[in-house]
Coordinates of C-alpha atoms and ligand atoms in Angstrom, one line a residue:
X1 CA 30.2 97.2 97.9
X2 CA 32.8 97.8 96.7
X3 CA 33.5 101.3 98.2
X4 CA 35.7 100.2 100.6
X5 CA 38.1 98.5 98.5
X6 CA 38.3 101.2 96.4
X7 CA 38.8 103.8 99.6
X8 CA 42.0 101.6 100.5
X9 CA 43.5 102.0 97.0
X10 CA 42.8 105.1 97.2
X11 CA 44.8 106.2 100.2
X12 CA 47.6 103.4 99.7
X13 CA 47.4 105.5 96.1
X14 CA 47.7 108.7 98.3
X15 CA 50.4 107.3 100.8
X16 CA 52.1 106.0 98.2
X17 CA 52.5 110.1 96.3
X18 CA 52.9 111.2 100.3
X19 CA 56.3 108.8 100.4
X20 CA 57.5 109.8 96.9
X21 CA 56.9 113.0 97.3
X22 CA 58.9 112.5 100.4
X23 CA 61.7 110.8 99.5
X24 CA 61.9 113.4 96.3
X25 CA 62.6 115.8 99.3
X26 CA 64.8 113.5 101.1
X27 CA 67.7 114.0 99.0
X28 CA 70.7 115.9 100.2
X29 CA 70.6 119.6 99.8
X30 CA 72.7 120.9 97.6
X31 CA 75.2 124.3 99.4
X32 CA 75.1 127.6 98.2
X33 CA 77.3 130.2 99.6
X34 CA 76.9 133.9 99.6
X35 CA 78.3 137.0 101.4
X36 CA 76.2 139.0 103.1
X37 CA 74.0 141.6 100.7
X38 CA 74.6 139.5 97.9
X39 CA 71.6 138.0 96.1
X40 CA 71.0 134.7 94.8
X41 CA 69.4 133.0 91.9
X42 CA 67.1 129.8 93.4
X43 CA 67.7 128.0 90.1
X44 CA 66.1 128.0 86.6
X45 CA 63.3 126.2 84.7
X46 CA 64.0 125.9 81.3
X47 CA 60.7 125.2 79.4
X48 CA 58.3 124.8 81.8
X49 CA 54.8 126.3 82.9
X50 CA 55.8 128.0 86.2
X51 CA 58.6 128.3 88.9
X52 CA 58.0 127.8 92.6
X53 CA 60.6 128.3 95.5
X54 CA 59.5 127.5 99.2
X55 CA 61.4 128.0 102.4
X56 CA 61.5 125.2 105.0
X57 CA 60.4 126.6 107.9
X58 CA 60.1 125.2 111.5
X59 CA 55.9 125.4 110.7
X60 CA 56.4 123.5 107.3
X61 CA 57.2 124.9 104.1
X62 CA 56.4 129.0 103.2
X63 CA 55.9 129.3 100.0
X64 CA 57.9 131.9 99.0
X65 CA 57.1 132.9 94.6
X66 CA 55.0 131.1 92.0
X67 CA 56.1 133.0 88.6
X68 CA 51.6 132.4 87.7
X69 CA 50.1 133.7 90.4
X70 CA 51.3 136.6 92.9
X71 CA 52.0 135.7 96.2
X72 CA 52.6 137.2 99.1
X73 CA 55.9 136.0 100.6
X74 CA 56.7 136.3 104.4
X75 CA 57.2 139.2 105.8
X76 CA 61.3 138.9 106.6
X77 CA 61.2 139.0 102.6
X78 CA 58.6 141.1 101.6
X79 CA 60.4 143.5 98.8
X80 CA 63.5 141.0 97.9
X81 CA 62.3 138.6 96.3
X82 CA 62.0 139.1 92.4
X83 CA 60.4 136.4 89.6
X84 CA 63.2 136.9 86.6
X85 CA 61.9 135.4 83.0
X86 CA 64.3 135.8 80.1
X87 CA 62.3 134.0 77.4
X88 CA 62.0 130.4 78.2
X89 CA 64.1 130.8 81.4
X90 CA 62.2 131.5 84.7
X91 CA 64.4 132.2 88.0
X92 CA 63.3 133.5 91.1
X93 CA 65.9 136.3 93.2
X94 CA 66.4 137.2 96.3
X95 CA 68.0 139.6 97.0
X96 CA 69.7 141.8 100.4
X97 CA 70.7 138.7 101.8
X98 CA 71.8 138.4 105.6
X99 CA 72.2 135.3 107.8
X100 CA 69.0 134.8 108.8
X101 CA 68.2 134.1 105.5
X102 CA 70.6 130.6 105.3
X103 CA 68.2 127.4 105.1
X104 CA 66.6 125.2 103.1
X105 CA 65.1 126.2 100.3
X106 CA 63.1 124.4 97.2
X107 CA 62.5 124.8 93.8
X108 CA 60.1 123.1 91.8
X109 CA 59.7 123.5 88.2
X110 CA 55.9 122.4 86.9
X111 CA 55.2 121.3 83.5
X112 CA 51.8 120.3 82.0
X113 CA 50.6 120.3 85.5
X114 CA 53.6 117.9 86.5
X115 CA 56.9 118.2 88.8
X116 CA 59.4 118.2 86.0
X117 CA 62.2 118.7 88.5
X118 CA 63.0 120.0 91.2
X119 CA 65.9 120.9 93.0
X120 CA 66.6 121.5 97.5
X121 CA 69.5 123.7 98.4
X122 CA 71.2 124.9 101.2
X123 CA 72.1 128.1 101.4
X124 CA 75.1 129.9 103.9
X125 CA 74.9 133.5 104.2
X126 CA 78.3 134.7 105.5
X127 CA 80.3 137.8 106.7
X128 CA 82.2 137.7 103.8
X129 CA 83.4 135.7 101.0
X130 CA 87.3 136.2 100.8
X131 CA 89.0 136.0 97.7
X132 CA 88.9 132.9 95.5
X133 CA 92.2 130.9 95.3
X134 CA 93.7 128.9 92.0
X135 CA 95.4 125.7 92.9
X136 CA 98.4 125.3 92.3
X137 CA 100.4 122.1 91.6
X138 CA 103.3 121.2 91.8
X139 CA 104.3 118.2 89.1
X140 CA 107.2 117.2 91.4
X141 CA 104.7 116.8 94.5
X142 CA 102.4 114.3 95.0
X143 CA 100.4 116.5 97.3
X144 CA 99.2 119.9 97.3
X145 CA 98.1 121.9 100.1
X146 CA 95.4 123.8 100.4
X147 CA 94.1 126.9 102.9
X148 CA 91.3 127.8 104.3
X149 CA 92.2 131.2 106.0
X150 CA 95.3 132.1 107.8
X151 CA 94.0 133.3 110.6
X152 CA 93.4 129.9 112.7
X153 CA 93.0 129.1 115.9
X154 CA 90.4 131.5 116.6
X155 CA 88.2 130.0 119.6
X156 CA 85.2 128.0 118.8
X157 CA 85.3 128.6 115.1
X158 CA 85.0 125.4 113.0
X159 CA 85.8 124.7 109.3
X160 CA 83.8 122.7 106.8
X161 CA 85.4 121.2 103.2
X162 CA 83.4 120.7 100.7
X163 CA 84.1 119.8 97.2
X164 CA 82.8 119.4 93.9
X165 CA 82.4 116.0 92.3
X166 CA 82.8 115.4 88.6
X167 CA 80.7 115.7 86.2
X168 CA 77.2 116.4 87.9
X169 CA 79.3 119.7 89.4
X170 CA 77.4 118.7 93.0
X171 CA 79.0 120.1 95.9
X172 CA 79.4 117.5 98.7
X173 CA 80.3 118.0 102.1
X174 CA 84.0 116.1 102.8
X175 CA 85.1 117.5 106.2
X176 CA 83.3 119.6 108.8
X177 CA 86.5 120.0 112.1
X178 CA 83.0 120.2 114.5
X179 CA 82.5 116.4 114.0
X180 CA 85.7 114.8 113.3
X181 CA 88.9 115.9 112.0
X182 CA 88.6 112.6 109.5
X183 CA 86.8 112.9 106.1
X184 CA 82.8 112.0 106.5
X185 CA 83.3 110.1 103.0
X186 CA 85.1 106.3 103.4
X187 CA 86.8 106.8 100.1
X188 CA 89.1 109.8 101.4
X189 CA 89.9 107.5 104.3
X190 CA 92.6 106.1 103.8
X191 CA 95.8 106.7 104.8
X192 CA 97.3 109.8 103.2
X193 CA 94.9 111.0 100.9
X194 CA 93.6 113.4 103.1
X195 CA 95.9 115.3 105.8
X196 CA 93.7 117.4 107.8
X197 CA 96.6 120.1 109.9
X198 CA 96.1 123.2 111.9
X199 CA 92.4 121.7 113.4
X200 CA 91.3 121.9 109.5
X201 CA 91.6 125.4 108.1
X202 CA 95.0 123.4 105.9
X203 CA 94.4 120.1 104.2
X204 CA 96.8 118.5 101.7
X205 CA 95.7 116.2 99.8
X206 CA 97.1 113.9 97.1
X207 CA 97.0 115.5 93.5
X208 CA 95.4 112.1 92.5
X209 CA 92.3 113.6 94.5
X210 CA 92.5 117.4 92.8
X211 CA 92.1 115.4 89.0
X212 CA 88.1 115.3 88.9
X213 CA 87.3 117.8 91.3
X214 CA 87.5 122.1 89.8
X215 CA 86.5 123.6 92.7
X216 CA 86.9 123.4 96.7
X217 CA 85.4 125.2 99.1
X218 CA 85.6 126.0 102.7
X219 CA 83.5 127.4 105.4
X220 CA 84.4 128.9 108.4
X221 CA 82.2 128.7 111.1
X222 CA 81.5 129.8 114.7
X223 CA 78.1 129.1 116.4
X224 CA 75.6 129.1 113.9
X225 CA 77.2 131.6 111.9
X226 CA 79.7 131.7 108.9
X227 CA 82.0 133.7 108.8
X228 CA 83.0 133.4 106.1
X229 CA 83.8 131.4 102.6
X230 CA 86.5 131.1 99.8
X231 CA 86.6 129.5 96.5
X232 CA 89.7 126.7 95.4
X233 CA 89.9 126.0 92.7
X234 CA 92.1 124.4 89.7
X235 CA 93.1 125.8 87.0
X236 CA 90.2 125.2 84.3
X237 CA 92.1 122.1 82.3
X238 CA 88.6 122.5 80.0
X239 CA 86.5 120.4 79.8
X240 CA 86.8 119.9 76.2
X241 CA 87.9 116.7 75.1
X242 CA 89.4 115.4 71.9
X243 CA 89.0 112.3 70.6
X244 CA 91.0 111.1 68.2
X245 CA 89.0 108.6 65.4
X246 CA 90.1 107.3 62.3
X247 CA 87.6 106.8 59.2
X248 CA 84.7 103.6 60.3
X249 CA 85.9 103.5 64.0
X250 CA 83.8 103.0 66.1
X251 CA 83.4 106.3 68.9
X252 CA 81.4 105.6 72.2
X253 CA 81.0 109.7 73.6
X254 CA 80.4 108.8 77.5
X255 CA 78.4 110.9 79.7
X256 CA 76.6 110.5 82.9
X257 CA 72.1 110.4 82.9
X258 CA 72.7 113.2 85.2
X259 CA 69.9 116.8 85.3
X260 CA 66.9 116.5 82.9
X261 CA 66.1 118.2 79.4
X262 CA 69.8 116.1 78.2
X263 CA 70.4 116.1 74.7
X264 CA 73.3 115.5 73.0
X265 CA 74.1 118.4 70.7
X266 CA 76.3 117.2 67.1
X267 CA 77.9 119.1 64.1
X268 CA 74.3 117.2 62.8
X269 CA 72.1 118.7 65.1
X270 CA 70.5 117.2 68.0
X271 CA 69.8 113.9 69.8
X272 CA 67.9 113.2 72.7
X273 CA 66.0 109.8 73.8
X274 CA 63.1 110.3 70.9
X275 CA 65.7 111.9 68.1
X276 CA 68.7 109.8 66.6
X277 CA 70.4 111.7 63.6
X278 CA 71.4 109.0 60.8
X279 CA 73.5 106.2 62.5
X280 CA 74.1 107.6 65.5
X281 CA 72.2 106.2 68.7
X282 CA 72.2 106.7 72.5
X283 CA 74.1 103.7 73.6
X284 CA 71.2 102.7 76.1
X285 CA 72.7 101.7 78.7
X286 CA 71.9 103.5 82.0
X287 CA 74.3 106.4 80.9
X288 CA 73.7 109.2 78.1
X289 CA 76.3 107.9 76.1
X290 CA 76.2 108.1 72.2
X291 CA 77.6 105.9 70.1
X292 CA 79.0 106.7 66.7
X293 CA 78.5 103.3 65.0
X294 CA 81.0 104.0 61.9
X295 CA 82.6 107.9 62.3
X296 CA 83.4 110.0 58.9
X297 CA 83.9 112.8 57.4
X298 CA 81.1 114.5 58.2
X299 CA 81.7 113.4 62.3
X300 CA 84.2 115.7 63.2
X301 CA 83.2 118.6 65.1
X302 CA 82.2 118.8 68.3
X303 CA 80.1 117.0 70.4
X304 CA 78.2 118.4 73.8
X305 CA 76.1 116.4 76.3
X306 CA 74.2 118.9 78.3
X307 CA 71.7 118.9 80.5
X308 CA 70.4 121.1 83.3
X309 CA 73.1 120.1 85.6
X310 CA 76.5 119.4 83.6
X311 CA 77.9 120.1 80.3
X312 CA 80.7 118.2 78.9
X313 CA 82.1 119.1 75.3
X314 CA 83.7 116.2 73.2
X315 CA 86.1 117.9 70.0
X316 CA 85.8 114.7 67.1
X317 CA 89.5 115.1 65.1
X318 CA 89.4 112.0 62.0
X319 CA 92.0 110.7 61.1
X320 CA 93.4 108.9 57.5
X321 CA 92.0 106.1 57.1
X322 CA 93.9 103.3 59.4
X323 CA 96.9 101.6 57.5
X324 CA 97.1 98.0 58.1
X325 CA 100.2 97.7 58.1
X326 CA 100.7 99.6 60.8
X327 CA 97.8 97.8 63.2
X328 CA 99.7 95.5 65.3
X329 CA 98.4 92.7 67.8
X330 CA 101.2 91.4 70.2
X331 CA 100.8 88.8 73.2
X332 CA 102.1 89.4 77.1
X333 CA 103.4 86.9 80.0
X334 CA 102.9 88.2 84.0
X335 CA 105.5 90.5 84.4
X336 CA 107.4 90.9 80.9
X337 CA 107.9 93.5 78.9
X338 CA 106.2 95.6 76.1
X339 CA 107.4 98.0 73.0
X340 CA 105.1 100.0 71.5
X341 CA 105.8 101.9 68.6
X342 CA 104.2 105.0 66.6
X343 CA 106.1 105.6 63.1
X344 CA 106.0 108.9 62.2
X345 CA 107.7 112.0 59.9
X346 CA 109.9 115.3 60.6
X347 CA 106.6 116.9 60.4
X348 CA 104.7 115.7 63.2
X349 CA 103.9 118.6 65.8
X350 CA 103.2 115.9 68.7
X351 CA 101.9 112.3 69.6
X352 CA 99.9 111.3 72.1
X353 CA 99.5 107.9 73.5
X354 CA 96.2 106.7 74.8
X355 CA 95.0 103.1 75.9
X356 CA 91.9 101.6 76.0
X357 CA 91.0 99.0 78.5
X358 CA 87.2 96.9 78.2
X359 CA 84.7 99.5 79.0
X360 CA 86.5 102.0 79.9
X361 CA 86.9 105.6 78.5
X362 CA 90.4 106.0 76.4
X363 CA 93.2 107.1 78.6
X364 CA 95.6 109.2 77.7
X365 CA 99.0 108.4 78.7
X366 CA 101.5 110.6 77.1
X367 CA 102.0 113.6 75.1
X368 CA 105.1 114.9 74.2
X369 CA 103.8 118.3 73.6
X370 CA 103.1 118.2 77.7
X371 CA 105.7 117.3 80.1
X372 CA 103.3 117.7 83.0
X373 CA 100.5 115.6 81.3
X374 CA 99.3 112.7 84.1
X375 CA 100.6 109.5 83.6
X376 CA 97.8 107.1 84.8
X377 CA 98.7 106.1 88.7
X378 CA 99.1 102.3 87.9
X379 CA 102.0 103.1 85.1
X380 CA 103.5 105.8 86.9
X381 CA 107.1 103.3 87.7
X382 CA 106.5 100.9 84.7
X383 CA 106.7 103.2 81.8
X384 CA 109.8 104.5 79.5
X385 CA 108.8 107.3 76.9
X386 CA 111.9 107.5 74.1
X387 CA 112.4 110.9 73.0
X388 CA 109.8 112.8 71.1
X389 CA 107.0 109.9 71.9
X390 CA 108.1 107.2 69.3
X391 CA 107.9 104.7 71.6
X392 CA 107.1 103.4 74.7
X393 CA 107.7 100.7 77.0
X394 CA 105.7 99.3 80.1
X395 CA 107.8 96.7 82.2
X396 CA 106.1 94.6 84.3
X397 CA 103.0 93.7 82.8
X398 CA 100.0 92.2 84.3
X399 CA 97.1 90.9 83.3
X400 CA 95.0 94.1 83.3
X401 CA 96.7 95.6 81.0
X402 CA 94.8 94.3 78.1
X403 CA 93.6 96.4 76.0
X404 CA 93.9 98.7 73.0
X405 CA 97.0 101.5 72.9
X406 CA 97.4 103.3 70.1
X407 CA 99.6 106.3 68.8
X408 CA 98.2 109.9 67.5
X409 CA 100.8 111.4 64.8
X410 CA 99.8 115.2 65.2
X411 CA 100.5 117.8 62.5
X412 CA 100.5 121.8 61.8
X413 CA 97.3 123.3 61.3
X414 CA 96.4 122.9 57.8
X415 CA 95.5 126.9 57.4
X416 CA 99.1 127.9 58.3
X417 CA 99.8 126.8 54.3
X418 CA 97.4 128.5 53.1
X419 CA 98.2 131.4 51.8
X420 CA 94.5 132.8 50.5
X421 CA 94.2 133.1 54.0
X422 CA 96.7 135.7 54.5
X423 CA 95.6 137.2 51.6
X424 CA 92.0 137.8 53.0
X425 CA 93.5 139.0 56.8
X426 CA 95.1 141.7 54.2
X427 CA 92.4 142.8 52.7
X428 CA 89.1 142.6 55.3
X429 CA 88.2 144.2 58.3
X430 CA 86.0 141.2 59.1
X431 CA 89.2 138.4 58.6
X432 CA 89.8 139.0 62.7
X433 CA 86.6 136.9 63.2
X434 CA 88.2 134.1 61.0
X435 CA 91.5 133.9 62.5
X436 CA 90.0 133.4 65.6
X437 CA 88.3 130.5 64.2
X438 CA 90.8 128.9 62.6
X439 CA 93.1 129.9 65.5
X440 CA 90.9 127.4 67.8
X441 CA 90.5 125.0 65.5
X442 CA 91.2 121.3 66.2
X443 CA 94.6 119.9 66.1
X444 CA 95.4 118.0 62.9
X445 CA 95.5 114.7 63.2
X446 CA 98.3 113.0 60.7
X447 CA 97.6 109.1 61.8
X448 CA 96.7 106.9 64.1
X449 CA 98.2 103.2 65.0
X450 CA 96.8 100.8 67.3
X451 CA 98.0 97.8 68.9
X452 CA 96.4 95.3 70.8
X453 CA 97.4 93.9 74.0
X454 CA 96.7 90.5 74.7
X455 CA 97.9 88.7 77.9
X456 CA 98.4 85.4 77.8
X457 CA 99.6 82.5 80.4
X458 CA 101.5 80.5 78.1
X459 CA 105.4 81.2 77.6
X460 CA 106.1 82.0 74.5
X461 CA 106.8 79.4 72.1
X462 CA 110.1 79.1 71.9
X463 CA 111.7 79.5 68.2
X464 CA 112.7 77.3 65.7
X465 CA 116.4 76.6 66.2
X466 CA 116.1 76.8 69.9
X467 CA 113.6 74.4 69.5
X468 CA 115.7 72.5 66.8
X469 CA 118.7 72.6 69.6
X470 CA 116.7 71.1 72.3
X471 CA 115.9 68.1 70.2
X472 CA 120.0 67.6 69.4
X473 CA 120.5 68.0 73.1
X474 CA 118.4 64.9 73.7
X475 CA 119.8 63.4 70.6
X476 CA 123.0 63.7 71.3
X477 CA 121.9 62.6 75.6
X478 CA 120.5 59.8 74.1
X479 CA 123.5 58.5 71.9
X480 CA 125.3 59.6 75.0
X481 CA 123.8 57.1 77.7
X482 CA 123.5 54.1 74.6
X483 CA 127.4 54.5 74.4
X484 CA 128.1 54.4 77.6
X485 CA 125.9 51.3 78.5
X486 CA 127.6 49.7 76.0
X487 CA 131.2 51.0 77.1
X488 CA 130.6 49.9 80.0
X489 CA 129.6 46.4 78.8
X490 CA 132.6 46.5 76.2
X491 CA 134.7 46.9 78.9
X492 CA 133.4 44.9 81.7
X493 CA 133.7 42.0 79.0
X494 CA 136.6 42.7 78.2
X495 CA 137.8 43.1 81.8
X496 CA 136.5 39.4 82.5
X497 CA 139.0 38.9 79.6
X498 CA 141.7 40.8 80.3
X499 CA 140.9 41.9 84.4
X500 CA 142.5 45.2 84.2
X501 CA 143.2 46.9 87.6
X502 CA 140.6 49.4 88.8
X503 CA 142.4 52.3 88.7
X504 CA 142.8 51.6 84.5
X505 CA 139.0 51.3 84.6
X506 CA 138.5 54.1 86.2
X507 CA 140.1 56.2 84.1
X508 CA 138.8 55.3 80.7
X509 CA 135.3 55.7 81.9
X510 CA 135.9 59.5 83.3
X511 CA 137.6 60.1 80.1
X512 CA 135.0 59.2 77.9
X513 CA 132.5 61.3 79.8
X514 CA 134.4 64.3 79.9
X515 CA 134.4 64.7 76.3
X516 CA 131.4 63.9 75.8
X517 CA 129.7 65.8 78.4
X518 CA 132.1 68.4 76.0
X519 CA 130.4 67.6 73.3
X520 CA 126.7 68.3 74.6
X521 CA 127.6 71.7 75.6
X522 CA 128.2 72.3 72.4
X523 CA 125.3 71.5 71.5
X524 CA 123.3 73.4 73.6
X525 CA 121.8 76.8 73.0
Ligands
LIG1 C1 51.0 128.3 91.2 O1 50.3 128.6 90.5 C2 49.3 128.4 89.8 C3 48.6 129.9 88.8 O2 47.8 129.9 89.6 C4 48.7 126.7 89.8 O3 47.5 126.8 88.9 C5 49.5 126.7 90.6 O4 48.7 125.3 91.5 C6 50.4 127.4 91.8 N1 51.3 126.3 92.5 C7 51.9 126.0 93.8 C8 52.9 125.3 93.7 O5 51.2 127.4 94.0
LIG2 C1 68.8 146.8 100.2 O1 68.9 147.2 101.3 C2 69.2 148.4 100.5 C3 68.9 149.6 102.2 O2 68.8 148.5 103.5 C4 68.2 149.5 100.0 O3 68.2 150.3 99.3 C5 68.2 148.3 98.9 O4 67.3 148.5 98.1 C6 67.6 146.6 98.9 N1 67.5 146.4 98.3 C7 67.0 145.4 97.4 C8 67.5 144.2 96.4 O5 66.1 145.1 98.2
LIG3 C1 51.8 119.0 77.4 O1 51.2 118.8 76.7 C2 51.0 119.7 75.7 C3 49.5 120.1 75.4 O2 48.5 119.0 75.9 C4 51.9 118.2 75.0 O3 51.4 118.8 73.3 C5 53.1 118.8 75.3 O4 54.0 117.6 74.6 C6 53.4 118.3 76.9 N1 54.4 117.8 77.0 C7 54.7 117.3 78.2 C8 56.3 117.6 78.8 O5 54.4 116.4 78.5

């Protein structure tokens, strides 16, 4: 009786599983570029039971390798596949690549009979890899030119441009001259962000776009064949971000949730979904942010958010306890000006200014030791920084400017004053590494001073003396009005009695008014 129903649900489940597996595979493949004759590592599985790699072929997926059993690969790959195993890392390598190896590959990591992770990759094997090139950003320019190759105009060639998206480092195609000379991604289609020249061989990018894209790749394609690829990259702006926190501050270190085996490495040990350390915990929102409810001495040091697909490193630098006399609160009105000040003495090496707006990450506004540091775009023509960064003047304030603004005063590294250190350095051969260690020590924070700016839509209250003038003015005006009325009545009465000429009467009234108006003016602020 129940059999048909059970049958249906089993079929249903199978269908759902089938759909799920389709969905899992329908993700955009990650592009990979290799020169002919090179080799490729099809990613790694960390701590998995086994790795399996497939190649997408017209007749269906072909299994290329399974680290836990011997698989005979398709004839064209025989002798070129190697399973690699290093402690907990499992990989699969294909050597001696040729053009025909270009295509879609899938890698699966299996653990406890379940699919722990999988990645789809699109391999392009090109005739040659052009020398990679560092992007040189001229701070005076707002745009930067990226050159794919000089030999342009070859008949029948097209260019594809890829960029690495921060912070997952996934490469995505954003321009394909074979499809269009307009960017394929909507956010890049606004006028002036990307200018395409020379049939796609040259791009002129808004510098803003370079900020979070470390690597660009361009491919020259002829027909189905990849002629060359080139990596164009920004100098390493170091992913290491400094966080300056005073004792007792609540700090949130943000990190997107991405990849698998994600965890935080902290000065107090590993933190992940099932492990906390002290009061530190994951934020519980959709990302993988770490919350430190109250910073103390034991939190200073390096925090890394690590997963199979990203690594973000923060250095937490502890600042002395905040001095309440240096904490400020100010209101501002639309269109107004704000002056932010930072107190420091001669010992300071540099001053950094940051702002924190609602849920956004703290953002550097100014670094007195780095003239080229990026000013946030919305502040660019509204910010005036005094010499040495002791004050900031922001004009034309807007409601969005609300937030906490703070300066951080950076001092000399302590070890420079430490004589013992130099003694050690002179006697022991081992000291070289100590020296290195100290040299890369984070900056020393001498003070952190916060100003909270709040938007208000009311005019600032008049100060008391101004208010007094208004009252006095109003009183005077009343006196004048009453006076004029009394005078007019008196004059009228007089007129009735004495009947003077019209001209005389006018002159009297005017003179009176003049003297009273003058008196009013004297009292006005
Ligand atoms: C890989 O080999 C193991 C051990 O023989 C087997 O259990 C598993 O099903 C194989 N996986 C694939 C995807 O072929
Ligand atoms: C690659 O091919 C060359 C000759 O074509 C051969 O000598 C070499 O062993 C091959 N290497 C691998 C890893 O298959
Ligand atoms: C896999 O199975 C083993 C033993 O059956 C268990 O200890 C382990 O926690 C499992 N791992 C995962 C990721 O489920």
